Short mmCIF file of C-alpha atoms and ligand atoms in Angstrom, two decimals:
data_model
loop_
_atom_site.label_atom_id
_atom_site.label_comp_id
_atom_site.label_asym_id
_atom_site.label_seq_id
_atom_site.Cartn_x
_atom_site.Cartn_y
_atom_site.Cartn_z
CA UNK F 1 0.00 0.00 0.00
CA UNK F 2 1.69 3.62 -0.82
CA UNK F 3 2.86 5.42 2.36
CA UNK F 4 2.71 8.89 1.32
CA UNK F 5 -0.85 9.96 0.40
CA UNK F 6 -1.94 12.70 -1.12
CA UNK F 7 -3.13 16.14 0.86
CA UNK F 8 -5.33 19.15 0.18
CA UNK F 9 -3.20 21.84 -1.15
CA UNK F 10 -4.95 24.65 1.41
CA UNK F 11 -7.59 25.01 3.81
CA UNK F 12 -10.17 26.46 1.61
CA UNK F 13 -9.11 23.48 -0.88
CA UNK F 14 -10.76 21.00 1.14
CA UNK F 15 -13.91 22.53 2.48
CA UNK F 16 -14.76 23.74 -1.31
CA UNK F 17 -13.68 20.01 -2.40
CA UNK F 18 -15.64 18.44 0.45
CA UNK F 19 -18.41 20.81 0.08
CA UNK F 20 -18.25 20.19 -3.44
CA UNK F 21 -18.93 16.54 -3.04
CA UNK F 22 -22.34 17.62 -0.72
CA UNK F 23 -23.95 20.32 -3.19
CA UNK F 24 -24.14 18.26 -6.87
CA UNK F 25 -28.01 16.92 -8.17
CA UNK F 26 -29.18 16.29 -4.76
CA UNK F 27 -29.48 19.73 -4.03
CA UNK F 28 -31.29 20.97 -6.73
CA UNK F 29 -32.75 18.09 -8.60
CA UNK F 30 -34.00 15.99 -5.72
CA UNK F 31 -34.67 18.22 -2.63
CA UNK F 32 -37.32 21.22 -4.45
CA UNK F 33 -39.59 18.10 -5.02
CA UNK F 34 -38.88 16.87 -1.33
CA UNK F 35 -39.57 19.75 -0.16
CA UNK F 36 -42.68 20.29 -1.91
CA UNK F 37 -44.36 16.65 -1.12
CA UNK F 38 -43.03 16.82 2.92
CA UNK F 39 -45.49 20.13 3.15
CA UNK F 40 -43.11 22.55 2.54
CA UNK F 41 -41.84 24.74 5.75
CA UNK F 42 -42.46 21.15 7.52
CA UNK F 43 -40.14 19.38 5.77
CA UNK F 44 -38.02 21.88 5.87
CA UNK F 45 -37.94 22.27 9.45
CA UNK F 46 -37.41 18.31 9.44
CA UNK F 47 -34.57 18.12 7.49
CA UNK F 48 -32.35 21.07 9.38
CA UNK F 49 -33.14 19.18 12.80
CA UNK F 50 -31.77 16.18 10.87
CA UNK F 51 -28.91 17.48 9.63
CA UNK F 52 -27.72 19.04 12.89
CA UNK F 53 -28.52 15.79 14.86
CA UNK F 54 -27.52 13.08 12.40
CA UNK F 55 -25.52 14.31 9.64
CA UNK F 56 -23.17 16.32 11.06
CA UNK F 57 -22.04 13.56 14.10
CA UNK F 58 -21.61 11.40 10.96
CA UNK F 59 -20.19 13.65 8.77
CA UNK F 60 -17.50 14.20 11.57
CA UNK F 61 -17.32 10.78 12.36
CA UNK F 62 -16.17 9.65 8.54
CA UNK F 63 -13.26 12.57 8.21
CA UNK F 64 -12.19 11.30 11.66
CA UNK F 65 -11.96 7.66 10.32
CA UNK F 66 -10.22 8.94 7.16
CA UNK F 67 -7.74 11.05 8.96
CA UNK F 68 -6.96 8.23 11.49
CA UNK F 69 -6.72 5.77 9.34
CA UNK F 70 -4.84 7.42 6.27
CA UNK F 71 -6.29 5.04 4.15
CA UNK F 72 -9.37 4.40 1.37
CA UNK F 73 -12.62 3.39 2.59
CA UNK F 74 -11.89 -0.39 2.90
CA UNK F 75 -8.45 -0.23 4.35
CA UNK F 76 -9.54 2.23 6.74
CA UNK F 77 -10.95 -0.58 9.06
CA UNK F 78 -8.19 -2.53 8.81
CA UNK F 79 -5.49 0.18 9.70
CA UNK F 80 -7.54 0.96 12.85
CA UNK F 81 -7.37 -2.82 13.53
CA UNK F 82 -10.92 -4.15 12.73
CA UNK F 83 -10.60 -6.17 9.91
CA UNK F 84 -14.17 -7.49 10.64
CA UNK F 85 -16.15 -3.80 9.71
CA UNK F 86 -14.44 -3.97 6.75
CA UNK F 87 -17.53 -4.88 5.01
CA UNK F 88 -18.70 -1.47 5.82
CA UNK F 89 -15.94 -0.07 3.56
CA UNK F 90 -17.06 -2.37 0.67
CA UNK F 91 -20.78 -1.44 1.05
CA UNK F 92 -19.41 2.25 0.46
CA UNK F 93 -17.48 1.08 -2.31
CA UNK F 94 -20.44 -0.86 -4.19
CA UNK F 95 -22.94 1.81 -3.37
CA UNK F 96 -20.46 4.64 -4.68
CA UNK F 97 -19.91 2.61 -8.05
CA UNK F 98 -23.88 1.91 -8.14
CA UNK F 99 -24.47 5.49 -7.51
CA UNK F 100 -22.20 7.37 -9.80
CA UNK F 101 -23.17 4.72 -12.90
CA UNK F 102 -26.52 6.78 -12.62
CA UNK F 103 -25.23 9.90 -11.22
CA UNK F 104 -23.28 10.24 -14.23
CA UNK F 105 -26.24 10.62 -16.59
CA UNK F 106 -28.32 12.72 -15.25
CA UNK F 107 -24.55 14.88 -15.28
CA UNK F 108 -24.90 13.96 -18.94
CA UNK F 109 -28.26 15.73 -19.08
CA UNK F 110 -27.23 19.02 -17.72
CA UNK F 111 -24.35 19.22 -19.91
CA UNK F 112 -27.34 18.35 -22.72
CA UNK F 113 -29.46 21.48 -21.50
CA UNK F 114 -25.88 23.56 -21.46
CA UNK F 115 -26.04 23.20 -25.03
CA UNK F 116 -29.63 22.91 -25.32
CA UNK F 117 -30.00 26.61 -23.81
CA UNK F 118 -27.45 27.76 -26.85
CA UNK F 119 -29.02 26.77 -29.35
CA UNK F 120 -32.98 25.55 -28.55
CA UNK F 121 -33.92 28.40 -26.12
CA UNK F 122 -37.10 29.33 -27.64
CA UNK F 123 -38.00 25.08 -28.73
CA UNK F 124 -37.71 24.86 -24.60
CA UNK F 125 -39.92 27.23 -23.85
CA UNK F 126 -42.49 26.35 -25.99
CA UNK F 127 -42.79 22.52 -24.81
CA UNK F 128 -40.38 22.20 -21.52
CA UNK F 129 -41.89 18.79 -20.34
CA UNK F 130 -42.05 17.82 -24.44
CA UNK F 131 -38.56 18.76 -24.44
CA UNK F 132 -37.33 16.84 -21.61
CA UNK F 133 -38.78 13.54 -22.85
CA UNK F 134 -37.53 13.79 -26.33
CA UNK F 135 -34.40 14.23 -24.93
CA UNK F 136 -34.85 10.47 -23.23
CA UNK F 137 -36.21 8.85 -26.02
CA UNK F 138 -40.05 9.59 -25.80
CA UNK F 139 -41.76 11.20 -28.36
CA UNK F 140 -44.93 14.00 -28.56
CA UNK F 141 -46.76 11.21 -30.49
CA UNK F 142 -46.26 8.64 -27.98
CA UNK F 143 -43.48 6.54 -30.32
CA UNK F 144 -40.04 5.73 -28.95
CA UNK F 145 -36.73 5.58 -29.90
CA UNK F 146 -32.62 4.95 -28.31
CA UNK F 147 -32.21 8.39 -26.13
CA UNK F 148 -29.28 8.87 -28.50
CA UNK F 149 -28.80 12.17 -27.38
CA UNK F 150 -28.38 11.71 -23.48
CA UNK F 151 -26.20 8.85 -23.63
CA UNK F 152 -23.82 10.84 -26.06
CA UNK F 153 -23.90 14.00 -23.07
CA UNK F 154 -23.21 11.28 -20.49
CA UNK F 155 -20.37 9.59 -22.04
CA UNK F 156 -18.82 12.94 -22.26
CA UNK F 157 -19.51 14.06 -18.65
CA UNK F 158 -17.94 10.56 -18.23
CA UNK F 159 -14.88 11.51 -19.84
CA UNK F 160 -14.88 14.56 -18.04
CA UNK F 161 -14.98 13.18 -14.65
CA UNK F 162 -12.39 10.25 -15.79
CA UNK F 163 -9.73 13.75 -17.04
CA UNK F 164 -10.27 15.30 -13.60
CA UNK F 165 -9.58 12.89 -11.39
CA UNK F 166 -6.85 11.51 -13.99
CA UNK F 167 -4.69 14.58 -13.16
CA UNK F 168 -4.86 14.14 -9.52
CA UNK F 169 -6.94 15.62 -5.82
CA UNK F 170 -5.41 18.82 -5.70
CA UNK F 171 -5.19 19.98 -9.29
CA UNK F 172 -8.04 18.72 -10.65
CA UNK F 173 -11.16 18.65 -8.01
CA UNK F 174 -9.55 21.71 -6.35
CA UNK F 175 -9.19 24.21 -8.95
CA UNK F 176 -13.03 23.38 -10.28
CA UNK F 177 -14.34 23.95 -6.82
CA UNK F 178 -12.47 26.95 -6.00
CA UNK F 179 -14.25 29.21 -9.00
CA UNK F 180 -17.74 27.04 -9.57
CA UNK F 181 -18.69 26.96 -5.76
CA UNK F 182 -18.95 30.63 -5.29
CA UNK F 183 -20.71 31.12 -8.36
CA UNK F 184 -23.23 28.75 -8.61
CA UNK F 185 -24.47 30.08 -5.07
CA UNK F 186 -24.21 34.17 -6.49
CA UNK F 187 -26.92 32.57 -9.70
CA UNK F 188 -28.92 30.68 -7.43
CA UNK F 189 -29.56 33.98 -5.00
CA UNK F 190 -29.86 35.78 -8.39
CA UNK F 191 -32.57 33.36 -9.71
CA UNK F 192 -34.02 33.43 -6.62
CA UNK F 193 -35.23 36.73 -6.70
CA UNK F 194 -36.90 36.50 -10.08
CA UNK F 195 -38.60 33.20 -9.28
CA UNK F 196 -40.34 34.74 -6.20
CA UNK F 197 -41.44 38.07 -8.24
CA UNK F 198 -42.91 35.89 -10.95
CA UNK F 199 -46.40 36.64 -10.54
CA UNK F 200 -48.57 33.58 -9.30
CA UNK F 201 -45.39 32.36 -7.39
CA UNK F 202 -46.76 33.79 -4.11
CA UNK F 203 -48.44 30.84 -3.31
CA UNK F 204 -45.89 28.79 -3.73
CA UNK F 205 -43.40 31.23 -1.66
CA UNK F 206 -46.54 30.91 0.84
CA UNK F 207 -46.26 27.33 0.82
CA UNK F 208 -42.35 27.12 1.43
CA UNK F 209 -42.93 28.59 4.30
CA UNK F 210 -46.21 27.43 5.96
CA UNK F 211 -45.86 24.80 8.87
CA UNK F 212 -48.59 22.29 8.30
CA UNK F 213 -47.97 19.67 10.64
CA UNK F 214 -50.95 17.84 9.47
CA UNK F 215 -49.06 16.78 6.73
CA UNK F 216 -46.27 15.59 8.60
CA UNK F 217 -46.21 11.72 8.51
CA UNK F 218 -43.46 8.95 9.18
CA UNK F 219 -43.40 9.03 5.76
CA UNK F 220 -41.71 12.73 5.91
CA UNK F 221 -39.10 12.28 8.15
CA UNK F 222 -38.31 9.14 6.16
CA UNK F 223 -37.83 11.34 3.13
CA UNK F 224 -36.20 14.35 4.55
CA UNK F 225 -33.46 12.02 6.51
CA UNK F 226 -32.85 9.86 3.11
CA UNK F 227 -32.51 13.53 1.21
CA UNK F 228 -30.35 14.94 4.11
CA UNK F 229 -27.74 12.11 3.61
CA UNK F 230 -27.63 11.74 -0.02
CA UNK F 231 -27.21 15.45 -0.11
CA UNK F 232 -24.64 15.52 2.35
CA UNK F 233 -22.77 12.33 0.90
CA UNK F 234 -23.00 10.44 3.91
CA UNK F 235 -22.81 6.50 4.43
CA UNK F 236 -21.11 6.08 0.81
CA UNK F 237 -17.88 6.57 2.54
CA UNK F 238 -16.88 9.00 0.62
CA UNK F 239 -16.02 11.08 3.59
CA UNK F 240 -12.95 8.89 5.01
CA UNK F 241 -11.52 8.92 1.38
CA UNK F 242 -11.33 12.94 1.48
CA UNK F 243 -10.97 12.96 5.30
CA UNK F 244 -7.70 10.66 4.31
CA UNK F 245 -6.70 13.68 2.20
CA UNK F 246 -6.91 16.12 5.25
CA UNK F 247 -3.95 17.70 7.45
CA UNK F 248 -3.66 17.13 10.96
CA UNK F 249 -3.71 20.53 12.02
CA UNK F 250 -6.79 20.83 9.99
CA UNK F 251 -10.14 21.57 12.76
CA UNK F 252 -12.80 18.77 11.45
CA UNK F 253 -15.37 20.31 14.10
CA UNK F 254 -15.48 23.64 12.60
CA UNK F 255 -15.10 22.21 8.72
CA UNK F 256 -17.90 19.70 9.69
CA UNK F 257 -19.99 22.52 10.37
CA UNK F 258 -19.40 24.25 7.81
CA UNK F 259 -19.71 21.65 4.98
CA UNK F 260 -23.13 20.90 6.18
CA UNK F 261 -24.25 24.52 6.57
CA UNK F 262 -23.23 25.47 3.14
CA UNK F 263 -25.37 22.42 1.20
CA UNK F 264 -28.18 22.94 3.30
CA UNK F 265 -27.88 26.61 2.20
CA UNK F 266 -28.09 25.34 -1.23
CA UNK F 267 -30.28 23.05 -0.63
CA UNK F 268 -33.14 26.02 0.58
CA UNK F 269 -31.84 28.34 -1.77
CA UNK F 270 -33.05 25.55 -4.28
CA UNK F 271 -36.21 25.08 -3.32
CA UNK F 272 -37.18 28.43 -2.74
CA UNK F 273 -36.24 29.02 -5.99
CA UNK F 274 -37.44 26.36 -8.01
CA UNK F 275 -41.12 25.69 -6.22
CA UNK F 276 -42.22 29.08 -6.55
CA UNK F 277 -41.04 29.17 -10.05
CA UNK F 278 -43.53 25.46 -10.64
CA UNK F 279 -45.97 27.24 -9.25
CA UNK F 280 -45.89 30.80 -11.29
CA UNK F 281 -45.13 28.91 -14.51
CA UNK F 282 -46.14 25.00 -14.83
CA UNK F 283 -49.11 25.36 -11.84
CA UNK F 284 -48.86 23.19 -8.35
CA UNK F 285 -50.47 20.45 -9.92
CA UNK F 286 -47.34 19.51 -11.61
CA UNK F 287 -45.04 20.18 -8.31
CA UNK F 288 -45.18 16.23 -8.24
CA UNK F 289 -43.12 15.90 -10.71
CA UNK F 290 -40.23 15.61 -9.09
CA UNK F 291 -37.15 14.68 -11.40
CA UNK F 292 -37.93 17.11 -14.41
CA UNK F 293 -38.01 19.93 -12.05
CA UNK F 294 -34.49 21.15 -12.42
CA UNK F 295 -35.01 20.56 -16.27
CA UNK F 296 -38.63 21.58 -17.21
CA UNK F 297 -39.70 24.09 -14.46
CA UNK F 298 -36.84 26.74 -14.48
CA UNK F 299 -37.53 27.14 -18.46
CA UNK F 300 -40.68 29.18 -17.20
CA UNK F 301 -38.42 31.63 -15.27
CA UNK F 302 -35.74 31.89 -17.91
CA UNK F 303 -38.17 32.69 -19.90
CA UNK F 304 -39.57 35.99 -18.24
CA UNK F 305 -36.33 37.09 -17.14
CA UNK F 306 -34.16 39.39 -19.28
CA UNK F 307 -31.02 37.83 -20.88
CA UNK F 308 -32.87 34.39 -19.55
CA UNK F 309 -31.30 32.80 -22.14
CA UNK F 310 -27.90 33.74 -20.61
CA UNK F 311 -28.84 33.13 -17.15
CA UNK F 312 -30.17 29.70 -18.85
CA UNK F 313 -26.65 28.71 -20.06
CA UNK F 314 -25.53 29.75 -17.26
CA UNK F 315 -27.30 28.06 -14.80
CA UNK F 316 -26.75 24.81 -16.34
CA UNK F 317 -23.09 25.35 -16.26
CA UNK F 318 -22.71 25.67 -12.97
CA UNK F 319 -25.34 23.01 -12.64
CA UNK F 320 -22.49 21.35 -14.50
CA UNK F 321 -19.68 21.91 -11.80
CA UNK F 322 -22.04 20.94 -8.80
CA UNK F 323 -22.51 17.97 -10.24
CA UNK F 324 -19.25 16.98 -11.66
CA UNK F 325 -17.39 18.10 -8.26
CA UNK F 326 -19.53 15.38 -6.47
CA UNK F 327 -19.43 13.05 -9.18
CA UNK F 328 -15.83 13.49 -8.65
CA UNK F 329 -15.84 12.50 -5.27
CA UNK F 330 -17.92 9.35 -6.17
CA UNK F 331 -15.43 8.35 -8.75
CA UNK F 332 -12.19 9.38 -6.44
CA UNK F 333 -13.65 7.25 -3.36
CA UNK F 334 -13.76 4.03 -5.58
CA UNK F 335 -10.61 4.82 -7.36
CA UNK F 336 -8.47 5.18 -4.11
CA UNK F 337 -9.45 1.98 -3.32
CA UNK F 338 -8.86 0.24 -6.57
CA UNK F 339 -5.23 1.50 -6.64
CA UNK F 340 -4.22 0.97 -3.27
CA UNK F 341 -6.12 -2.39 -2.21
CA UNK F 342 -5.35 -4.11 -6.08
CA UNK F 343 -1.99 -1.92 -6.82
CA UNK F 344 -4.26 -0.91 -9.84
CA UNK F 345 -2.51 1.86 -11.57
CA UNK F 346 -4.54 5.51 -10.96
CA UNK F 347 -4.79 5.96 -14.75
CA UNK F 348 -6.22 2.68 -16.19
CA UNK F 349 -8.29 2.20 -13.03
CA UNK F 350 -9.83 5.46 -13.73
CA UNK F 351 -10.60 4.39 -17.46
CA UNK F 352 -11.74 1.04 -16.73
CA UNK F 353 -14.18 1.54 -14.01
CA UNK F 354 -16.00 4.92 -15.96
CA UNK F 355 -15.99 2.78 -18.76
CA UNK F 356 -18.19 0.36 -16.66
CA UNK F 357 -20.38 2.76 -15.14
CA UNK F 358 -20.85 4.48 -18.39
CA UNK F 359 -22.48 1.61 -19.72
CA UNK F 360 -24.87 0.09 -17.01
CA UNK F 361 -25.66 3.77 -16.91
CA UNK F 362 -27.13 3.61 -20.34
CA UNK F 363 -29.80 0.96 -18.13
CA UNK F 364 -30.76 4.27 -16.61
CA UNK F 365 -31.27 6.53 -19.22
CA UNK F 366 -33.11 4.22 -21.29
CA UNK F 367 -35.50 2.80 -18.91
CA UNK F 368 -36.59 6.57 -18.17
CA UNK F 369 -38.41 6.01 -20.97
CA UNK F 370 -37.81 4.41 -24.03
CA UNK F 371 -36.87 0.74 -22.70
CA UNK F 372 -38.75 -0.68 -20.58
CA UNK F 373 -35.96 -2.52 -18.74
CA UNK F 374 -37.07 -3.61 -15.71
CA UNK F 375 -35.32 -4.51 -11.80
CA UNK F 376 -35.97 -6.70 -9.17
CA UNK F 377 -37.30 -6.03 -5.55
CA UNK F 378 -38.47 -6.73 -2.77
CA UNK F 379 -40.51 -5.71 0.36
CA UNK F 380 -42.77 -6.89 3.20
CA UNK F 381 -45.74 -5.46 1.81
CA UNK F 382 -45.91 -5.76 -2.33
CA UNK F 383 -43.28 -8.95 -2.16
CA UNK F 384 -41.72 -9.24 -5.47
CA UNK F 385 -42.08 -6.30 -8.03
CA UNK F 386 -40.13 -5.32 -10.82
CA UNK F 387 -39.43 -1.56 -11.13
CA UNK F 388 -38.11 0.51 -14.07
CA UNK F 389 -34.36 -0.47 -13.98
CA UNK F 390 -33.42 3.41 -13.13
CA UNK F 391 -35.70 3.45 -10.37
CA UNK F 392 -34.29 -0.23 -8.69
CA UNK F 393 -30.81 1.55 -9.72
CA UNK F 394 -32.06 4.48 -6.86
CA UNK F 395 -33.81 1.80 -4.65
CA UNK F 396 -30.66 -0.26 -4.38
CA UNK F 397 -28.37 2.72 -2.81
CA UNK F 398 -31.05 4.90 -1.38
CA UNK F 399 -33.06 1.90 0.57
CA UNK F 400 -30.25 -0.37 1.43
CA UNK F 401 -26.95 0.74 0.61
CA UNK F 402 -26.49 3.74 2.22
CA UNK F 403 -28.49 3.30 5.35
CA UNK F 404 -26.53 -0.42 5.98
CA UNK F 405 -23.05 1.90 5.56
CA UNK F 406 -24.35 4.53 7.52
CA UNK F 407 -25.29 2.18 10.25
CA UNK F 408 -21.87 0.10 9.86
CA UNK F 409 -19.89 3.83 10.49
CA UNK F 410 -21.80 4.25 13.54
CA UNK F 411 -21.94 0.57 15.38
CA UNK F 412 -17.86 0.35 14.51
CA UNK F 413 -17.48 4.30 15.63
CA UNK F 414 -20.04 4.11 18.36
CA UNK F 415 -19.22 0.90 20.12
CA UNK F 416 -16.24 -0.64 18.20
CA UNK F 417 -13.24 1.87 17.99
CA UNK F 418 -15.10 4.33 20.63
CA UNK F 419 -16.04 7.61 20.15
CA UNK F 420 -13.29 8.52 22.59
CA UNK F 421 -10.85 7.86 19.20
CA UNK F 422 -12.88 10.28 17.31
CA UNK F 423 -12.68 12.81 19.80
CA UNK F 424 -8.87 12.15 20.44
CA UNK F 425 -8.64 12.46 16.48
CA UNK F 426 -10.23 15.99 16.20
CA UNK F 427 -8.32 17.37 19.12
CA UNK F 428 -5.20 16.82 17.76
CA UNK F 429 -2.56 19.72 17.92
CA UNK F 430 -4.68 21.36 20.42
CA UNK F 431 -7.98 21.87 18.86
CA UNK F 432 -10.85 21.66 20.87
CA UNK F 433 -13.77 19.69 20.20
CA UNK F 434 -16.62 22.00 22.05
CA UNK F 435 -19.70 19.28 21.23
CA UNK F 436 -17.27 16.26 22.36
CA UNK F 437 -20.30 14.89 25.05
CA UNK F 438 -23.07 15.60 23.11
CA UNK F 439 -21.62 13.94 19.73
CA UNK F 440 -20.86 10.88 21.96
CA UNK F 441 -24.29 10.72 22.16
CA UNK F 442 -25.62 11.32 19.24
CA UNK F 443 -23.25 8.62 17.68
CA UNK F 444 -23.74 5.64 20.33
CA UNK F 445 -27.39 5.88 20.55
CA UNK F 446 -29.53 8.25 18.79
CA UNK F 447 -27.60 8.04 15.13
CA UNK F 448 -28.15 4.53 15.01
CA UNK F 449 -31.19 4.26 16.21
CA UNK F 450 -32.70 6.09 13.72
CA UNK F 451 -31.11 4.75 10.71
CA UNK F 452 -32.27 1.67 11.76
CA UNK F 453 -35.86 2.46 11.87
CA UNK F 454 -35.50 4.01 8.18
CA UNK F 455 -33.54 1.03 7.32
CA UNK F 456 -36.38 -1.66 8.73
CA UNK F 457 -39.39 0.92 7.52
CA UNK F 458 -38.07 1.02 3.94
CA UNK F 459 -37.79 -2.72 3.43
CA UNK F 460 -41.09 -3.24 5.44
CA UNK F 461 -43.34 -1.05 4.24
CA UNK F 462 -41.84 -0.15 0.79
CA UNK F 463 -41.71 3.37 1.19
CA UNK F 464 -38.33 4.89 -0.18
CA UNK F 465 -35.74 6.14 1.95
CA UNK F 466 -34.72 9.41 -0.24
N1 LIG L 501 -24.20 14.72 -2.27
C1 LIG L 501 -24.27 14.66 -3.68
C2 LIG L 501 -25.45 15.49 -4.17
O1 LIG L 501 -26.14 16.09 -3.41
C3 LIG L 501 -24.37 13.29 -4.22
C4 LIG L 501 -23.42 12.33 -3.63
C5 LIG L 501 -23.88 11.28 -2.89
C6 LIG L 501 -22.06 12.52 -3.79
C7 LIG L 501 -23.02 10.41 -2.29
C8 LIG L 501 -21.17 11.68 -3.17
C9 LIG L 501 -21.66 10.62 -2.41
O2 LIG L 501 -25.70 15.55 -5.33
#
C-alpha cells in the first residue's frame, strides 16, 4: 500500500472540495420536489433538525476515520485494527460505483441542456416537459426511440470526470471547486429573486414557508433524513476517502460545520427558488413531478427574465460543476481503493471503471423512458415487483446501501473503535472539540437508532428512503 498519500493543497481546498462533493443533483434536482411533497416549511424544518442531529455527528465521524486511518474506505478498518467492519468499507465502495453509474447521466443531461440553452432556447420554452422527454427517447406522439442524445452527453460528462480525477486531488477537483462553488451560489440567489417576483409564485413562496404539521407523517421524516444524507454524501464513505486527504492541524469540528451549513444553504436556496417558479409557470399540480423539475420548471423563469437565455446557459453550467465536483468525489472514493487495495494503476483504473459505469448507466437513461428494462425487488408489503431499472438503480443505494453503511460507520465508531478515538482524532494539535459529550451521544445511541428504523421501515413497508 503507498505510504505517502496525497493532501489538500490549502484550507479552503478541502472545504470547497468536500463541500463540493455535498452540493451536486441532490441539491437541486432531488430536494425542491422533497420539499414540496413533505409540506413545505415542515419538511423543511425536518430536514435542518436532521442534519444538525444526524448528519453532522456522521459527517464528523467519517473525516475522523479517514484522517486516522490514512487510508481508502476499505483499508480504513483494517489500519484501525478491525478487519471485521471492513464490510462497511465495501458497502461504500459498491454503493459509490452503483451510484455514480446513474449519477453520471443525469450529469450527462445538464451538460445536454448547457447546449440545449445555446441553441434551442425558444423550442424549450415552448414545450419544456415535451422537451425533456424527447431528450430520453419519448416522443410527442407517444413513439419511442434509443435516447441517443443523453447517452452521447453522459459519455462525455464521463470523460470529463475520468480527465479530472486523472490529473490528480489537488489539481483537478480543487481548482473546479475553488471558482464554480462561489458562483453557482451568487446565480442561485440571483434566480431566486426573479422566481419569487414571478407573478402567481406567491403561493408557492406561501407554501415554502407554511408549517402544516398535518401533513407531517413517518413518511416525511423518512424522506427528509434519506434527502439529508444523499445530499450531504453520507454513508457512501466518501467522507474517510477525502478525510484521508486532510492535514492534521486541519479543525474537522469547525469544517464539519461548515460543509453541512453550506449544502443545506443550497439546498433552501433551491427550493425556494425552483417551487415558486412550478408554481408561477407549470401550476402546483405539476409540483409532483419531481425529477424534471431542475429541467422543465426553471424554463418558465428563464423565460420571463431578461437575458434568460444567458442566465439559462448559465445556470446549467454551474449546474455542471455541482454535479461533476460530487461526481468526482464518487469516482475518487472508488478509485483510491482500486489502486491501493489491487496496486491498480490511478490511470487505467480510472478508465476502466467509468468505462463500466458508463455503460450500465445507459440501463438508466433508457428505462426513463424508451426501454422498458425492468429490476428486481423486494418488500414486506408488495413482495416481489419489478421496477423501471433506473428506479431499482435508486432503490438499491437509497433503501439499502447507504443506510446499511451509515449504520456500519456508527456501530464500529459508536461501540467498536469508541467515540473517545474520534474525539482524540479531532483534538489533535490542540484543537478543541466543544460538542465532544453531546456527539458521543448522538453517535452511540440516537444516530443509530434512527437509521435503523428508516432502514427496517423502507424494506417493510416499501416506502423509499430518499
Ligand atoms: N451529495 C451529492 C449530491 O447532493 C451526491 C453524492 C452522494 C455525492 C453520495 C457523493 C456521495 O448531489
Amino acid at each position: 500500500m503507498e505510504k505517502t498519500r496525497a493532501q489538500w493543497g490549502s484550507k479552503i481546498g478541502f472545504i470547497l472540495a468536500a463541500a463540493g462533493s455535498a452540493v451536486g443533483l441532490g441539491n437541486i434536482w432531488k430536494f425542491p420536489g422533497r420539499a414540496f411533497e413533505g409540506g413545505g416549511g415542515s419538511f423543511l424544518l425536518i430536514y435542518l433538525l436532521i442534519v444538525i442531529f444526524l448528519g453532522m455527528p456522521l459527517m464528523l465521524t467519517e473525516l475522523a476515520v479517514g484522517r486516522a486511518s490514512q487510508s481508502n474506505v476499505v483499508g480504513a478498518f483494517h489500519a484501525l485494527g478491525h478487519k471485521g467492519y471492513s464490510w462497511v468499507g465495501w458497502v461504500g465502495v459498491l454503493g459509490a460505483f452503483v451510484i455514480t453509474c446513474y449519477y453520471a447521466h443525469v450529469g450527462g443531461w445538464v451538460l445536454r441542456y448547457v447546449f440545449a440553452y445555446i441553441t434551442d432556447a425558444p423550442v424549450i420554452y415552448a414545450d419544456s416537459l415535451g422537451y425533456f422527454y424527447n431528450m430520453l427517447g419519448l416522443h410527442a406522439d407517444g413513439s419511442t426511440s434509443f435516447p441517443w442524445v443523453a447517452v452521447l452527453f453522459a459519455g462525455i460528462f464521463m470523460a470529463l470526470n475520468a480527465f479530472v480525477i486523472i490529473r490528480g486531488v489537488e489539481s483537478g477537483i480543487e481548482r473546479f471547486n475553488k471558482i464554480g462553488m462561489p458562483a453557482l451560489f451568487i446565480l442561485l440567489l440571483i434566480l431566486l429573486v426573479r422566481s419569487v417576483t414571478l407573478p402567481g409564485a406567491e403561493p408557492g413562496l406561501r407554501y415554502m414557508l407554511s408549517f402544516d404539521w398535518g401533513k407531517v407523517t413517518f413518511e416525511t421524516v423518512i424522506s427528509a433524513l434519506g434527502q439529508a444524507f444523499y445530499s450531504l454524501s453520507i454513508g457512501m464513505a466518501i467522507l474517510i476517502t477525502y478525510g484521508s486527504y486532510l492535514s492534521k492541524s486541519e479543525n474537522i469540528e469547525k469544517n464539519t460545520m461548515l460543509i453541512c451549513a453550506a449544502d443545506t444553504l443550497v439546498a433552501m436556496l433551491a427550493g425556494f427558488l425552483v417551487i415558486p417558479a412550478v408554481f408561477a409557470t407549470l401550476g402546483s399540480d405539476q409540483v409532483g413531478k419531481g425529477g424534471g423539475f431542475a429541467f422543465v420548471s426553471l424554463a418558465g423563469v428563464f423565460e420571463q427574465m431578461p437575458g434568460g437565455q444567458f442566465f439559462g446557459i448559465l445556470f446549467y453550467l454551474l449546474l455542471l460543476f455541482a454535479a461533476l465536483t460530487s461526481c468526482i468525489s464518487l469516482v475518487e472514493g472508488i478509485v483510491a481503493f482500486l489502486t491501493e487495495w489491487f496496486s491498480w494503476e490511478r490511470k487505467r483504473a480510472t478508465i476502466g471503471v467509468c468505462a463500466v459505469m458508463f455503460l450500465i448507466g445507459c440501463l438508466y437513461t433508457c428505462s426513463q423512458a424508451a426501454i422498458p428494462i425492468k429490476g428486481v425487488w423486494l418488500d414486506a408489503v408488495n413482495g416481489v415487483t419489478f421496477p423501471a431499472f433506473c428506479d431499482f438503480m435508486e432503490f438499491l443505494t437509497d433503501r439499502l446501501m447507504i443506510p446499511v453503511c451509515a449504520l456500519g460507520c456508527c456501530i464500529f465508531v459508536g461501540w467498536v473503535w469508541k467515540p473517545e478515538s474520534v474525539i482524540a482524532e479531532v483534538e489533535q494539535e490542540c484543537v478543541r472539540f466543544g460538542l465532544a459529550r453531546v456527539y458521543r451521544v448522538l453517535v452511540k445511541y440516537v444516530a443509530p437508532l434512527a437509521i435503523l428504523t428508516i432502514l427496517i421501515m423502507s424494506l417493510v413497508t416499501g416506502k423509499t428512503l430518499s
